[in-house]
C-alpha cells in the first residue's frame, strides 16, 4: 500500500505556496489538476492560473481542462496565499504535501484522485499516526447501541496502540474519536471543512482535544465551510488513510456506506458490525455483510485480526515488528536517550538525543509503531522485551 | 439436489418391516448398515441378525461390522417389529422408506449417512411439505429478540408458501414452528425421539398442532426417548431436508452450530441472522458470518432470495414455476376439478378428480409448489394468472 523506493523529493517553498493556493481553487482530488501536477511543477500551474496564461493540457484532458479553466482562474485571482498561510499559522495548521516526511504515502493509491495538499493541525505527525490505523465510521443518527459499541471498540483499539481515523461528525464518528482519546492513542479526524472551522460546532471541545492528542486533517484551506459534496469527497480520504474501514452502525443511505464503497474500491479491508435486524440503523451494515462481502466483526480483537498479516499471531501490537538492528542511527540514539526505568517528556528526550522536539516526536512515533516505546500519561518509556513478547 | 430419473422401486412389505426393525437396532445413518443395505435386501439383513447368522460384510467394512454385530444381534432379538408397527399405527405414525412416494429424495445427498427409515406422523406429506422448505434453527436459551425475529421470519415464510423445518426444541425451534403454523403452511419438526414421545414435554400442545398441520419426523421408532448424541445425529436431517438453513440466534456452543456445519458440508445455503454484538446469544451467528461464509439475512425476503434460482425474480413464490403443459395427466385433472371461483375441500376435489383423498392431497401439494393452486382457510383454490404474475 505504501510506495516502494525512496520518497519523492520534498516540495520547494514555491511549490508549497502554489499547492496551498490550488487547494482553494480546485476540488479536492480533481483528476484534471492531478494530471497537470504530474506533468509540471505546482508553481508553474499556479502562476499560469493567476496570470490567465495558457496551460498545456495533459493528454486526454484538453476538454475537461477547458471546462474548468475560467472557474479556476477567477478563484486564483481571488486567493491571497500569503494571508491563507498566515491564517493557518495562527491556528497552528500546517500544509502537508506529497514528498513531505509527514505525507501518508498510502494516499498514493488514490492515483489521479490523490489530494493535492493536506491541511493538518494537531500534536501528532499524520504519517506516524496512520502507521497502524483503522477507520471507524457510521451514521450521525446513531442509537445508544451503536454509540456504546463504537466507544468500546475504539477504546480497545486505542489501548492496543491502533489509531482510530474518522470523520469528526456527530454520532458514531464522535464516539469513535472519544473512545480513542480515552484509550490513549492518537486519533485522526478527516474534516470536510477547514481545520480551523470545526464543523459541527457542537464538537468544538472534541476538536480541541483531538488537536492536543491527535490530528485534524482537511483538503480544504482554513476558513472553508463544508458542503454536502465535500463530505462525499472527504470519505475517500478516510478510506484511503487506513488498511481497513469498520462501519459500526449505518442506515441504508448513510454517508458511511459511501466510505465503505471507497474502502472496497481501494482494496482495503471492509468490516461491518452487525446489530439487531429490527434496527433500521443497522440495515446498512447488514447490507455490507450480505452484498459487499464485508467481514463481520464484533470486537476490537476481530478488527485487529483482520488487519494483521497472517502469521503475526500474537497480534502485532504486542510483538516487536522491527528489530533494533534495523533501526536507523537517529532512532537508536533516541531509544538510548530514554531512561532505563520510568518515562521522559519529549523535550527531555529530544535534548538527550540531539534532535528538535518535532523530529524527536516523529521518531518516537515510529519507535512506538515498531513496539520499542510507548506513550504514557507522563511521557515516553521503553517497552521491555517481556512486554514486547506478551 | 433431488435424484434424477425414475424413483427407486417401492420397498416390499417384508423390507419395510425389516427396516422398521433395523431402526431400533442400528444408529440412525450408521454407514455400515447403509453399506449393507446397498448390497442386500433389508429383509435378508434383518433375518440374519435375528437368527445370529453370518452377514457378508461390504468391501472395507469387515472390521466395523464385526464391532457392531453382537450389539445389533442382541437388540434384534429384543425387538418385536409387529408390536412396534401396531404401536405406530395407534399413534397415527407411518414408516417412510427410500423408494416410497413420500420419501424426500434430497436426503440421498447424505449418501452413506442417509436414514435407513423415517417414522412420520402428521396430516401432510413429508416430501410435498419439503418441496419448498427452509430450515430455521437456533438456541434453546433464546432472547426476546431471537424469539421475536424467529416468529416474524417463519410467519412470513409460511405466508409465502415456504415450509419451515426445525427441531421442535424450546426457544428458537418452537418459535419457528409456531410462526409457521400461524402463517398457514405446513411445518416439519425433526425429532431426536419417537414421534409419539413428544420431547420436550412442554411442547406437547405444539406437537399436536404440528401433527394436525404439518409433519413430525424421526429416525427413531416410536417409544424411543432422546439422548444427547441423538440430537447431533438428528441435526444432519434438518440440514439435509432443505436447500437452506437459517440460524436465527445461537451462542458459540449451541447445537444450531452443528446443524449449520451439516448444512455447509452438504452444500446447502447457510444463512445467519445477525444480532447485537453485545449479546452472547448472537455470538454463534456472528461466527457463522465471519468464519463460515454464512449469508447475512435480515428478513424472509432475504431468505427467499437466497433460495430462489437466479433469474426467477419476482421471487418464486409469486410466479409459475411449472407451465400447465408440463403437468402430468393426474395433476391436470385435479386442477380442472377445482372450481373456477372460490375453494373446495380435499375430499370434494379428490372425488371430482377420481383420486383418493391422500393422493389428491399429494398432487395438490405439488400444484401449490408449482404456483397453480393455494391452500386457504376454506380449502384449495386456483390461483389466477394475474396472481401468479404479481
XYZ file of C-alpha atoms in Angstrom:
780
model
C 0.000 0.000 0.000
C 2.848 2.390 0.754
C 5.102 3.460 -2.065
C 8.279 1.496 -2.501
C 11.673 3.031 -3.091
C 12.954 6.391 -1.896
C 10.380 9.048 -1.017
C 9.620 11.761 -3.587
C 11.727 14.916 -3.339
C 10.342 17.311 -0.730
C 8.398 20.140 -2.378
C 10.035 23.548 -2.742
C 8.655 26.526 -0.792
C 7.343 27.915 -4.085
C 5.509 24.694 -4.904
C 4.140 24.516 -1.371
C 2.680 28.007 -1.639
C 1.266 27.133 -5.066
C -0.400 23.977 -3.755
C -1.834 25.952 -0.838
C -3.405 28.271 -3.383
C -4.569 25.405 -5.589
C -6.349 23.832 -2.588
C -8.623 26.897 -2.607
C -9.157 26.756 -6.354
C -9.815 23.185 -7.492
C -11.996 20.450 -5.997
C -10.104 18.093 -3.662
C -8.733 15.254 -5.726
C -9.768 16.836 -9.039
C -8.230 14.423 -11.554
C -7.505 17.114 -14.157
C -5.440 19.116 -11.663
C -3.859 15.814 -10.604
C -2.816 15.166 -14.194
C -1.469 18.725 -14.575
C 0.584 18.403 -11.394
C 2.128 15.174 -12.640
C 3.450 16.906 -15.766
C 4.514 20.325 -14.448
C 5.512 21.971 -11.147
C 2.674 23.324 -8.996
C 4.265 26.796 -9.015
C 4.045 26.890 -12.804
C 0.372 25.861 -12.830
C -0.432 28.399 -10.142
C 1.400 31.229 -11.904
C -0.410 30.465 -15.166
C -3.805 30.488 -13.464
C -3.062 33.763 -11.670
C -1.849 35.377 -14.883
C -4.657 33.955 -17.029
C -1.919 32.430 -19.197
C -2.482 29.269 -21.270
C -1.805 25.861 -19.699
C -0.561 22.748 -21.510
C -3.378 20.223 -21.097
C -2.196 16.700 -20.210
C -3.094 14.027 -22.765
C -6.823 13.368 -22.927
C -7.647 16.248 -20.554
C -7.983 19.153 -23.022
C -11.777 19.399 -22.942
C -12.006 18.799 -19.187
C -9.354 21.443 -18.526
C -11.141 23.919 -20.776
C -14.330 23.399 -18.750
C -12.510 24.268 -15.503
C -10.096 26.960 -16.579
C -12.327 30.007 -16.243
C -13.518 28.991 -12.775
C -10.005 28.187 -11.609
C -8.620 31.488 -12.943
C -11.346 33.515 -11.248
C -10.782 31.735 -7.959
C -6.993 32.009 -8.240
C -7.250 35.765 -8.743
C -9.344 35.986 -5.575
C -6.968 33.868 -3.487
C -4.386 35.510 -1.256
C -1.952 32.688 -0.490
C 0.085 34.732 1.974
C -2.978 35.555 4.014
C -4.066 31.942 3.837
C -0.721 30.716 5.172
C -0.715 33.371 7.873
C -4.185 32.385 8.987
C -3.150 28.731 9.009
C -0.093 29.504 11.094
C -2.217 31.455 13.563
C -4.367 28.411 14.056
C -1.382 26.079 14.262
C -2.260 24.454 10.947
C 0.452 23.190 8.618
C 0.481 22.193 4.984
C 1.476 18.604 4.228
C 2.316 17.775 0.616
C 3.295 14.711 -1.373
C 7.023 14.230 -0.761
C 6.885 15.712 2.754
C 8.073 13.411 5.575
C 4.598 13.692 7.113
C 2.799 12.700 3.876
C 0.881 9.403 4.350
C 2.044 7.575 1.264
C -0.931 5.160 1.362
C -2.883 8.062 -0.159
C -0.941 7.485 -3.356
C -3.253 4.542 -4.116
C -5.910 7.172 -4.829
C -3.905 7.773 -8.034
C -5.386 10.665 -10.011
C -7.768 11.439 -7.116
C -4.905 11.824 -4.644
C -5.160 15.012 -2.584
C -3.143 17.905 -3.986
C -2.402 19.124 -0.469
C -3.457 18.408 3.103
C -4.031 20.974 5.810
C -3.102 19.413 9.109
C -3.477 20.580 12.695
C -2.525 18.726 15.859
C 0.215 17.497 18.133
C 0.818 14.291 16.218
C 2.546 13.507 12.977
C -0.119 12.425 10.475
C 2.023 9.809 8.774
C 3.148 8.282 12.048
C -0.349 8.319 13.479
C -1.569 6.343 10.480
C 1.192 3.718 10.575
C -1.159 1.443 12.479
C -4.617 2.807 11.931
C -8.166 1.773 11.242
C -11.147 3.827 10.098
C -14.229 3.632 12.302
C -17.303 5.264 10.806
C -21.083 5.269 10.947
C -24.252 7.304 10.955
C -24.760 10.685 12.536
C -28.149 9.491 13.798
C -26.818 6.679 15.972
C -28.589 4.504 18.509
C -27.485 4.006 22.098
C -26.336 0.556 20.950
C -24.226 1.995 18.136
C -22.628 4.617 20.367
C -21.904 2.051 23.070
C -20.306 -0.419 20.665
C -18.294 2.318 18.924
C -16.887 3.738 22.166
C -15.855 0.303 23.394
C -14.354 -0.736 20.078
C -12.343 2.457 19.621
C -11.235 2.499 23.224
C -9.802 -1.006 22.967
C -8.252 -0.332 19.564
C -6.515 2.725 21.033
C -5.430 0.825 24.130
C -3.743 -1.660 21.831
C -1.969 1.129 20.001
C -4.220 1.465 16.960
C -5.036 4.942 15.708
C -8.733 5.474 15.011
C -9.495 7.547 11.910
C -12.975 9.004 11.498
C -14.869 11.994 10.180
C -15.470 14.136 13.259
C -19.253 14.129 12.776
C -21.976 13.674 15.389
C -23.000 10.127 16.267
C -20.675 7.226 15.506
C -17.736 9.407 14.377
C -17.771 11.362 17.627
C -17.978 8.200 19.717
C -15.068 6.745 17.724
C -12.816 9.756 18.425
C -13.844 9.959 22.085
C -13.256 6.264 22.663
C -9.854 6.530 21.009
C -8.855 9.556 23.087
C -9.842 7.690 26.243
C -7.766 4.725 25.078
C -4.645 6.878 24.852
C -3.590 6.639 21.202
C -3.708 9.495 18.708
C -6.925 9.776 16.706
C -7.283 11.386 13.270
C -10.356 13.379 12.223
C -10.680 13.989 8.496
C -12.842 17.077 8.008
C -14.886 18.368 5.094
C -14.188 21.967 6.190
C -11.124 23.958 7.156
C -9.234 22.563 10.165
C -9.926 25.867 11.937
C -13.669 25.852 11.213
C -14.582 22.941 13.448
C -17.852 21.731 11.963
C -20.108 20.629 13.608
C -19.987 23.391 16.196
C -21.068 21.041 18.960
C -17.770 19.205 18.554
C -15.612 22.262 19.293
C -14.342 20.742 22.523
C -13.751 17.365 20.823
C -11.726 19.026 18.049
C -9.675 20.846 20.661
C -8.894 17.527 22.325
C -8.008 15.922 19.006
C -5.713 18.866 18.245
C -3.940 18.149 21.532
C -3.826 14.348 21.237
C -4.173 13.599 17.570
C -4.559 15.214 14.173
C -7.227 17.161 12.295
C -6.873 16.820 8.525
C -8.584 18.533 5.607
C -8.077 19.070 1.903
C -9.734 22.454 2.243
C -7.834 25.591 3.249
C -8.544 27.167 6.621
C -11.806 29.070 6.667
C -13.664 26.737 4.272
C -17.191 25.843 5.385
C -18.423 22.378 4.481
C -20.744 21.485 1.589
C -22.716 18.299 1.089
C -20.466 17.316 -1.783
C -17.359 17.910 0.327
C -18.434 15.192 2.762
C -18.594 12.600 -0.002
C -15.199 13.590 -1.424
C -13.754 13.577 2.100
C -14.933 9.990 2.631
C -12.412 8.647 0.118
C -9.626 10.033 2.354
C -10.955 8.266 5.442
C -10.966 5.015 3.483
C -7.555 5.599 1.900
C -5.687 6.578 5.087
C -6.010 3.111 6.634
C -5.800 -0.543 5.610
C -9.348 -1.159 6.847
C -12.675 0.526 7.478
C -15.187 -0.584 10.112
C -18.807 0.539 9.696
C -20.280 0.265 13.185
C -23.820 1.432 12.610
C -25.279 2.823 9.415
C -28.693 3.094 7.819
C -29.133 2.136 4.174
C -28.490 5.708 2.991
C -25.836 6.768 5.478
C -22.715 8.540 4.255
C -20.780 5.731 5.920
C -21.952 3.489 3.070
C -20.077 5.813 0.737
C -16.917 5.467 2.838
C -17.413 1.687 2.736
C -17.683 1.737 -1.053
C -14.429 3.740 -1.264
C -12.689 1.269 1.054
C -13.748 -1.637 -1.109
C -12.838 0.129 -4.339
C -9.374 0.863 -2.919
C -8.877 -2.787 -1.966
C -8.955 -2.039 1.757
C -10.473 -4.485 4.237
C -14.126 -3.640 4.673
C -15.651 -4.604 8.023
C -19.137 -4.171 9.453
C -20.504 -4.563 12.965
C -23.886 -6.307 12.976
C -26.803 -5.165 15.068
C -30.414 -6.078 15.681
C -32.216 -6.745 12.394
C -35.095 -4.830 13.942
C -32.989 -1.630 13.865
C -33.062 0.393 10.632
C -29.805 1.953 11.848
C -28.019 -1.359 11.304
C -29.590 -2.048 7.893
C -26.611 -0.561 6.055
C -24.165 -2.745 7.995
C -26.213 -5.817 7.173
C -26.272 -4.888 3.506
C -22.479 -4.567 3.573
C -22.292 -8.041 5.098
C -24.723 -9.545 2.588
C -23.909 -7.788 -0.662
C -20.426 -6.298 -0.264
C -18.589 -9.199 1.344
C -17.776 -7.061 4.355
C -16.209 -9.075 7.174
C -18.435 -9.434 10.231
C -16.542 -8.017 13.225
C -17.826 -7.904 16.779
C -14.813 -6.710 18.772
C -11.506 -4.878 18.577
C -9.845 -8.276 18.570
C -11.721 -9.209 15.377
C -10.701 -5.942 13.759
C -7.041 -6.315 14.675
C -7.041 -9.910 13.438
C -8.373 -8.801 10.079
C -5.714 -6.140 9.707
C -2.735 -8.120 10.962
C -0.850 -10.088 8.330
C -1.440 -13.832 8.559
C 1.136 -15.468 10.788
C 1.761 -12.474 13.020
C -0.110 -14.003 15.955
C 0.135 -12.997 18.763
C -1.290 -9.765 17.392
C 1.183 -7.268 16.020
C 0.614 -4.710 18.752
C 2.299 -6.860 21.362
C 5.335 -8.014 19.406
C 8.392 -6.277 18.072
C 7.945 -5.741 14.382
C 11.245 -4.046 13.694
C 14.399 -5.454 15.287
C 16.711 -2.941 16.996
C 19.377 -3.780 14.432
C 17.081 -2.429 11.711
C 16.614 0.985 13.365
C 18.437 3.917 11.827
C 21.067 5.826 13.810
C 18.686 8.606 14.863
C 16.061 6.168 16.153
C 18.677 4.179 18.045
C 20.107 7.353 19.561
C 16.628 8.357 20.660
C 15.945 4.934 22.127
C 19.203 5.158 24.077
C 18.143 8.593 25.297
C 15.116 7.144 27.080
C 15.660 6.282 30.760
C 16.013 2.580 31.686
C 13.018 2.872 34.004
C 10.129 5.320 34.034
C 9.335 7.793 31.325
C 10.593 11.097 29.932
C 8.933 14.019 28.179
C 9.550 14.783 24.523
C 11.673 17.845 25.244
C 13.973 15.871 27.546
C 14.299 13.004 25.088
C 14.858 15.392 22.193
C 17.624 17.204 24.053
C 19.289 13.941 25.121
C 19.060 12.643 21.532
C 20.239 15.853 19.911
C 17.028 16.406 17.957
C 14.387 19.115 17.726
C 11.224 18.272 19.721
C 9.319 17.907 16.415
C 11.848 15.489 14.972
C 12.009 13.591 18.269
C 8.221 13.217 18.290
C 8.269 11.884 14.746
C 10.901 9.285 15.573
C 9.190 8.305 18.822
C 6.040 7.607 16.811
C 7.988 5.284 14.543
C 9.615 3.598 17.535
C 6.156 3.117 19.089
C 4.849 1.560 15.903
C 7.833 -0.775 15.960
C 6.992 -1.801 19.514
C 10.066 -0.328 21.228
C 8.499 2.546 23.148
C 5.106 3.669 24.291
C 3.483 6.913 25.260
C 2.252 7.074 28.837
C 0.443 9.774 30.771
C 3.820 11.106 31.974
C 5.807 10.885 28.731
C 7.575 8.220 26.718
C 9.007 4.990 28.108
C 10.835 1.946 26.810
C 8.935 -1.317 26.481
C 10.842 -4.237 27.968
C 11.421 -7.327 25.864
C 8.934 -9.177 28.115
C 6.244 -6.656 27.309
C 7.034 -6.931 23.632
C 6.654 -10.687 23.740
C 3.495 -10.857 25.844
C -30.473 -31.951 -5.196
C -33.304 -34.377 -5.854
C -32.446 -37.600 -7.613
C -32.859 -37.614 -11.372
C -34.514 -40.384 -13.299
C -37.287 -42.685 -12.159
C -37.755 -43.153 -8.411
C -36.351 -46.298 -6.810
C -38.699 -49.275 -6.669
C -41.069 -49.061 -3.696
C -39.938 -51.302 -0.839
C -41.686 -54.630 -0.308
C -43.764 -55.198 2.842
C -41.065 -57.558 4.069
C -38.322 -54.978 3.538
C -40.454 -52.332 5.218
C -40.890 -54.466 8.329
C -37.180 -55.246 8.287
C -36.243 -51.572 8.107
C -38.673 -50.815 10.936
C -36.778 -53.371 12.987
C -33.397 -52.077 11.900
C -34.379 -48.551 13.012
C -34.447 -49.938 16.564
C -31.154 -51.754 16.203
C -28.585 -49.529 14.477
C -27.721 -45.873 14.972
C -29.578 -43.553 12.580
C -27.498 -43.176 9.457
C -24.939 -45.786 10.562
C -22.733 -46.044 7.471
C -22.006 -49.770 7.920
C -25.706 -50.607 7.880
C -26.062 -48.201 4.952
C -23.410 -50.156 3.044
C -25.088 -53.495 3.926
C -28.452 -52.217 2.673
C -26.922 -51.150 -0.618
C -25.709 -54.683 -1.321
C -28.568 -56.836 0.026
C -32.306 -56.549 0.778
C -33.217 -55.265 4.231
C -35.271 -58.399 4.924
C -32.168 -60.542 4.411
C -30.063 -58.399 6.771
C -32.801 -58.418 9.379
C -33.321 -62.189 9.172
C -29.585 -62.815 9.545
C -29.397 -60.555 12.623
C -32.408 -62.209 14.224
C -31.015 -65.687 13.538
C -27.467 -64.823 14.579
C -26.424 -65.932 11.096
C -23.285 -64.589 9.378
C -23.555 -61.451 7.202
C -21.490 -60.697 4.104
C -19.562 -57.577 5.023
C -19.455 -54.948 2.252
C -15.990 -54.092 0.986
C -13.885 -52.295 3.567
C -16.481 -52.718 6.324
C -15.492 -56.117 7.742
C -13.893 -54.816 10.943
C -16.549 -52.184 11.514
C -19.310 -54.725 11.005
C -17.631 -57.129 13.408
C -17.571 -54.410 16.061
C -21.327 -53.873 15.719
C -22.635 -57.364 15.089
C -23.024 -58.532 18.685
C -24.846 -55.395 19.722
C -27.109 -55.469 16.676
C -27.944 -59.145 17.167
C -28.829 -58.650 20.808
C -31.030 -55.705 20.003
C -32.663 -57.506 17.051
C -33.565 -60.422 19.303
C -35.218 -57.973 21.714
C -37.186 -56.146 19.023
C -40.804 -57.052 18.300
C -41.474 -55.496 14.904
C -45.171 -56.333 14.901
C -45.695 -54.631 18.227
C -43.649 -51.667 17.015
C -45.818 -51.261 13.900
C -49.007 -51.670 15.920
C -47.898 -49.013 18.378
C -47.003 -46.720 15.470
C -50.404 -47.274 13.854
C -52.133 -46.464 17.147
C -50.349 -43.124 17.215
C -51.012 -42.465 13.551
C -47.334 -42.821 12.694
C -46.257 -44.248 9.345
C -42.962 -45.602 8.075
C -41.435 -43.793 5.088
C -38.633 -45.558 3.256
C -36.290 -44.826 0.347
C -38.347 -45.539 -2.776
C -41.664 -44.563 -1.152
C -43.564 -41.729 -2.873
C -43.307 -39.753 0.379
C -39.508 -40.186 0.635
C -37.741 -36.792 0.388
C -35.110 -37.672 -2.172
C -32.903 -34.713 -1.145
C -31.878 -36.954 1.777
C -29.999 -39.088 -0.723
C -27.202 -36.485 -0.683
C -26.414 -37.807 2.811
C -25.014 -40.841 0.921
C -23.835 -43.483 3.378
C -25.325 -41.490 6.264
C -28.802 -41.456 4.660
C -31.552 -42.533 7.087
C -32.462 -46.218 6.828
C -36.096 -45.384 7.589
C -38.188 -42.426 8.724
C -41.077 -42.546 11.154
C -43.542 -39.879 10.151
C -46.675 -38.537 11.803
C -48.957 -35.755 10.617
C -51.556 -34.605 8.154
C -49.071 -33.564 5.494
C -46.968 -35.495 3.033
C -43.327 -35.118 4.064
C -41.960 -34.983 0.536
C -44.510 -32.419 -0.618
C -44.059 -30.316 2.506
C -40.344 -30.120 1.789
C -40.692 -29.205 -1.895
C -40.251 -25.564 -0.947
C -38.768 -25.564 2.502
C -36.166 -23.858 4.635
C -34.666 -24.884 7.959
C -34.921 -22.312 10.743
C -32.920 -23.189 13.848
C -31.288 -21.682 16.912
C -30.597 -21.941 20.596
C -32.929 -23.330 23.232
C -31.920 -20.457 25.522
C -33.186 -17.673 23.281
C -33.586 -13.963 23.949
C -36.781 -11.997 23.469
C -35.087 -10.562 20.377
C -34.361 -14.015 18.960
C -37.883 -15.263 19.601
C -39.399 -12.137 18.096
C -37.274 -12.299 14.941
C -37.851 -16.052 14.539
C -41.630 -15.790 14.828
C -41.803 -12.978 12.312
C -39.424 -14.661 9.878
C -41.222 -18.027 9.985
C -44.619 -16.423 9.800
C -43.739 -14.552 6.616
C -42.007 -17.581 5.096
C -45.150 -19.632 5.718
C -47.391 -16.888 4.370
C -45.373 -17.025 1.174
C -45.794 -20.776 0.979
C -42.467 -21.889 2.386
C -42.401 -24.830 4.768
C -40.337 -24.207 7.906
C -38.291 -27.195 9.095
C -36.899 -27.178 12.638
C -36.114 -29.387 15.581
C -39.130 -28.975 17.883
C -36.984 -27.801 20.812
C -37.640 -24.955 23.241
C -36.516 -21.488 22.222
C -35.888 -20.669 18.573
C -37.175 -24.025 17.236
C -40.504 -23.615 18.990
C -40.877 -20.020 17.776
C -40.077 -21.183 14.241
C -42.814 -23.840 14.274
C -45.351 -21.530 15.909
C -44.688 -18.710 13.447
C -45.037 -21.155 10.562
C -48.316 -22.560 11.877
C -49.669 -19.033 12.218
C -48.555 -18.308 8.657
C -50.631 -21.206 7.343
C -48.117 -23.507 5.644
C -47.148 -26.954 6.872
C -44.169 -27.079 9.227
C -41.869 -30.069 9.767
C -40.368 -30.960 13.162
C -37.466 -33.399 13.052
C -37.264 -35.113 16.445
C -34.481 -36.947 18.239
C -37.045 -39.220 19.941
C -40.023 -41.281 18.794
C -42.753 -39.263 17.064
C -45.112 -40.403 19.839
C -42.791 -39.383 22.682
C -43.059 -35.642 22.215
C -39.909 -34.362 23.871
C -39.729 -31.772 25.377
C -42.920 -32.346 27.326
C -43.733 -28.650 27.405
C -44.236 -28.806 23.630
C -46.997 -31.427 23.790
C -49.582 -28.954 22.510
C -47.219 -27.697 19.808
C -46.566 -31.255 18.584
C -50.316 -31.880 18.475
C -50.722 -28.801 16.287
C -47.863 -29.852 14.027
C -49.448 -33.295 13.705
C -52.605 -31.568 12.514
C -50.970 -29.016 10.225
C -47.584 -30.402 9.351
C -45.304 -33.380 9.934
C -43.316 -34.866 12.806
C -40.327 -36.899 11.606
C -37.873 -39.159 13.388
C -35.344 -41.837 12.567
C -36.145 -43.497 15.882
C -39.025 -45.951 16.332
C -41.997 -44.925 18.438
C -41.240 -45.068 22.136
C -37.597 -44.010 21.839
C -36.510 -41.398 24.397
C -33.885 -38.890 23.250
C -30.158 -38.993 24.046
C -27.639 -36.204 23.730
C -25.992 -37.957 20.806
C -29.348 -38.392 19.058
C -29.761 -34.599 18.841
C -26.488 -34.214 16.984
C -27.305 -37.030 14.540
C -30.768 -35.558 14.046
C -29.284 -32.182 13.068
C -27.935 -33.585 9.797
C -31.527 -34.399 8.772
C -32.716 -30.847 9.440
C -29.906 -29.582 7.232
C -30.441 -32.209 4.512
C -34.215 -31.820 4.191
C -33.995 -28.286 2.782
C -31.870 -26.284 0.347
C -31.002 -23.775 3.080
C -30.593 -23.380 6.817
C -31.102 -20.116 8.704
C -29.543 -19.797 12.162
C -31.546 -17.048 13.854
C -29.889 -16.888 17.254
C -27.198 -19.168 18.597
C -24.464 -18.982 21.186
C -20.977 -20.183 20.311
C -21.675 -23.710 21.587
C -25.294 -24.074 20.524
C -26.457 -27.257 18.792
C -27.593 -24.988 15.958
C -23.924 -24.536 15.087
C -23.806 -28.277 14.466
C -26.814 -28.035 12.125
C -25.067 -25.137 10.363
C -21.938 -27.221 9.888
C -24.021 -30.041 8.376
C -25.741 -27.586 6.018
C -22.411 -26.280 4.820
C -20.932 -29.756 4.457
C -23.932 -30.805 2.361
C -23.540 -27.800 0.088
C -26.763 -26.180 1.278
C -27.113 -22.410 1.588
C -26.090 -21.379 5.081
C -27.682 -18.190 6.393
C -27.405 -16.368 9.713
C -29.428 -13.573 11.259
C -27.204 -11.011 12.986
C -27.975 -9.552 16.373
C -26.435 -7.139 18.871
C -22.722 -7.842 19.307
C -23.344 -7.270 22.994
C -25.482 -10.451 23.107
C -23.652 -13.738 23.689
C -26.716 -15.427 22.209
C -25.846 -14.000 18.791
C -22.131 -14.836 19.008
C -22.609 -18.105 17.103
C -24.449 -16.329 14.278
C -21.664 -13.779 14.017
C -19.072 -16.522 13.892
C -21.001 -18.157 11.044
C -20.977 -14.819 9.211
C -17.279 -14.230 9.833
C -15.716 -17.668 9.553
C -18.214 -19.866 7.691
C -19.238 -17.517 4.870
C -22.854 -17.682 6.013
C -25.064 -15.209 4.151
C -26.342 -12.350 6.322
C -30.150 -12.408 6.179
C -32.449 -9.996 7.962
C -35.890 -10.858 6.596
C -37.974 -13.570 4.948
C -37.420 -11.742 1.685
C -33.657 -12.136 2.050
C -34.069 -15.848 2.762
C -36.355 -16.440 -0.214
C -33.984 -14.513 -2.472
C -31.094 -16.715 -1.413
C -33.033 -19.894 -2.116
C -34.639 -18.856 -5.394
C -32.645 -19.654 -8.506
C -31.044 -16.628 -10.123
C -33.306 -15.083 -12.749
C -36.567 -16.133 -11.102
C -37.329 -12.587 -9.951
C -40.035 -11.737 -8.988
C -39.488 -14.285 -6.224
C -40.530 -17.852 -6.957
C -43.497 -17.756 -4.604
C -45.362 -15.361 -6.853
C -44.547 -16.807 -10.267
C -45.461 -20.021 -12.048
C -42.518 -22.358 -11.985
C -44.093 -25.216 -13.919
C -46.183 -24.443 -17.022
C -49.580 -26.169 -17.262
C -48.312 -28.044 -20.316
C -45.699 -29.710 -18.116
C -48.213 -31.089 -15.610
C -48.965 -34.792 -15.746
C -52.477 -36.042 -16.508
C -53.442 -36.567 -12.873
C -52.347 -33.084 -11.856
C -54.186 -31.537 -14.788
C -57.325 -33.495 -13.958
C -57.118 -32.295 -10.372
C -56.599 -28.699 -11.456
C -59.647 -28.971 -13.703
C -61.596 -30.379 -10.742
C -61.109 -27.153 -8.768
C -63.955 -24.618 -9.087
C -63.357 -21.533 -11.246
C -64.041 -19.271 -8.264
C -63.819 -19.952 -4.540
C -62.263 -23.007 -2.994
C -63.050 -26.671 -2.389
C -62.115 -29.177 0.301
C -59.740 -32.061 -0.388
C -62.497 -34.687 -0.312
C -64.533 -32.779 -2.920
C -61.535 -32.243 -5.180
C -60.448 -35.861 -4.810
C -63.889 -37.140 -5.773
C -64.124 -34.782 -8.739
C -60.642 -35.812 -9.867
C -61.170 -39.525 -9.291
C -58.433 -39.854 -6.694
C -58.165 -40.945 -3.084
C -58.015 -38.019 -0.634
C -54.399 -38.903 0.197
C -53.379 -38.947 -3.456
C -55.319 -35.740 -4.097
C -53.519 -34.029 -1.191
C -50.152 -35.110 -2.554
C -50.905 -33.741 -6.001
C -52.362 -30.528 -4.608
C -49.105 -30.016 -2.754
C -47.189 -30.334 -5.996
C -49.604 -27.985 -7.772
C -49.160 -25.460 -4.964
C -45.396 -25.675 -5.261
C -45.787 -25.048 -8.995
C -47.868 -21.948 -8.287
C -51.177 -23.192 -9.704
C -53.211 -23.609 -6.521
C -53.090 -22.471 -2.932
C -54.491 -23.656 0.340
C -56.891 -21.237 2.033
C -58.735 -21.434 5.309
C -61.741 -22.955 3.495
C -59.938 -25.405 1.213
C -57.978 -25.292 -2.037
C -58.396 -22.698 -4.763
C -56.902 -21.927 -8.149
C -54.503 -19.037 -8.445
C -55.342 -16.767 -11.389
C -52.637 -15.959 -13.899
C -52.597 -12.397 -12.511
C -51.808 -13.699 -9.050
C -49.135 -15.900 -10.477
C -47.513 -12.972 -12.231
C -47.765 -10.452 -9.398
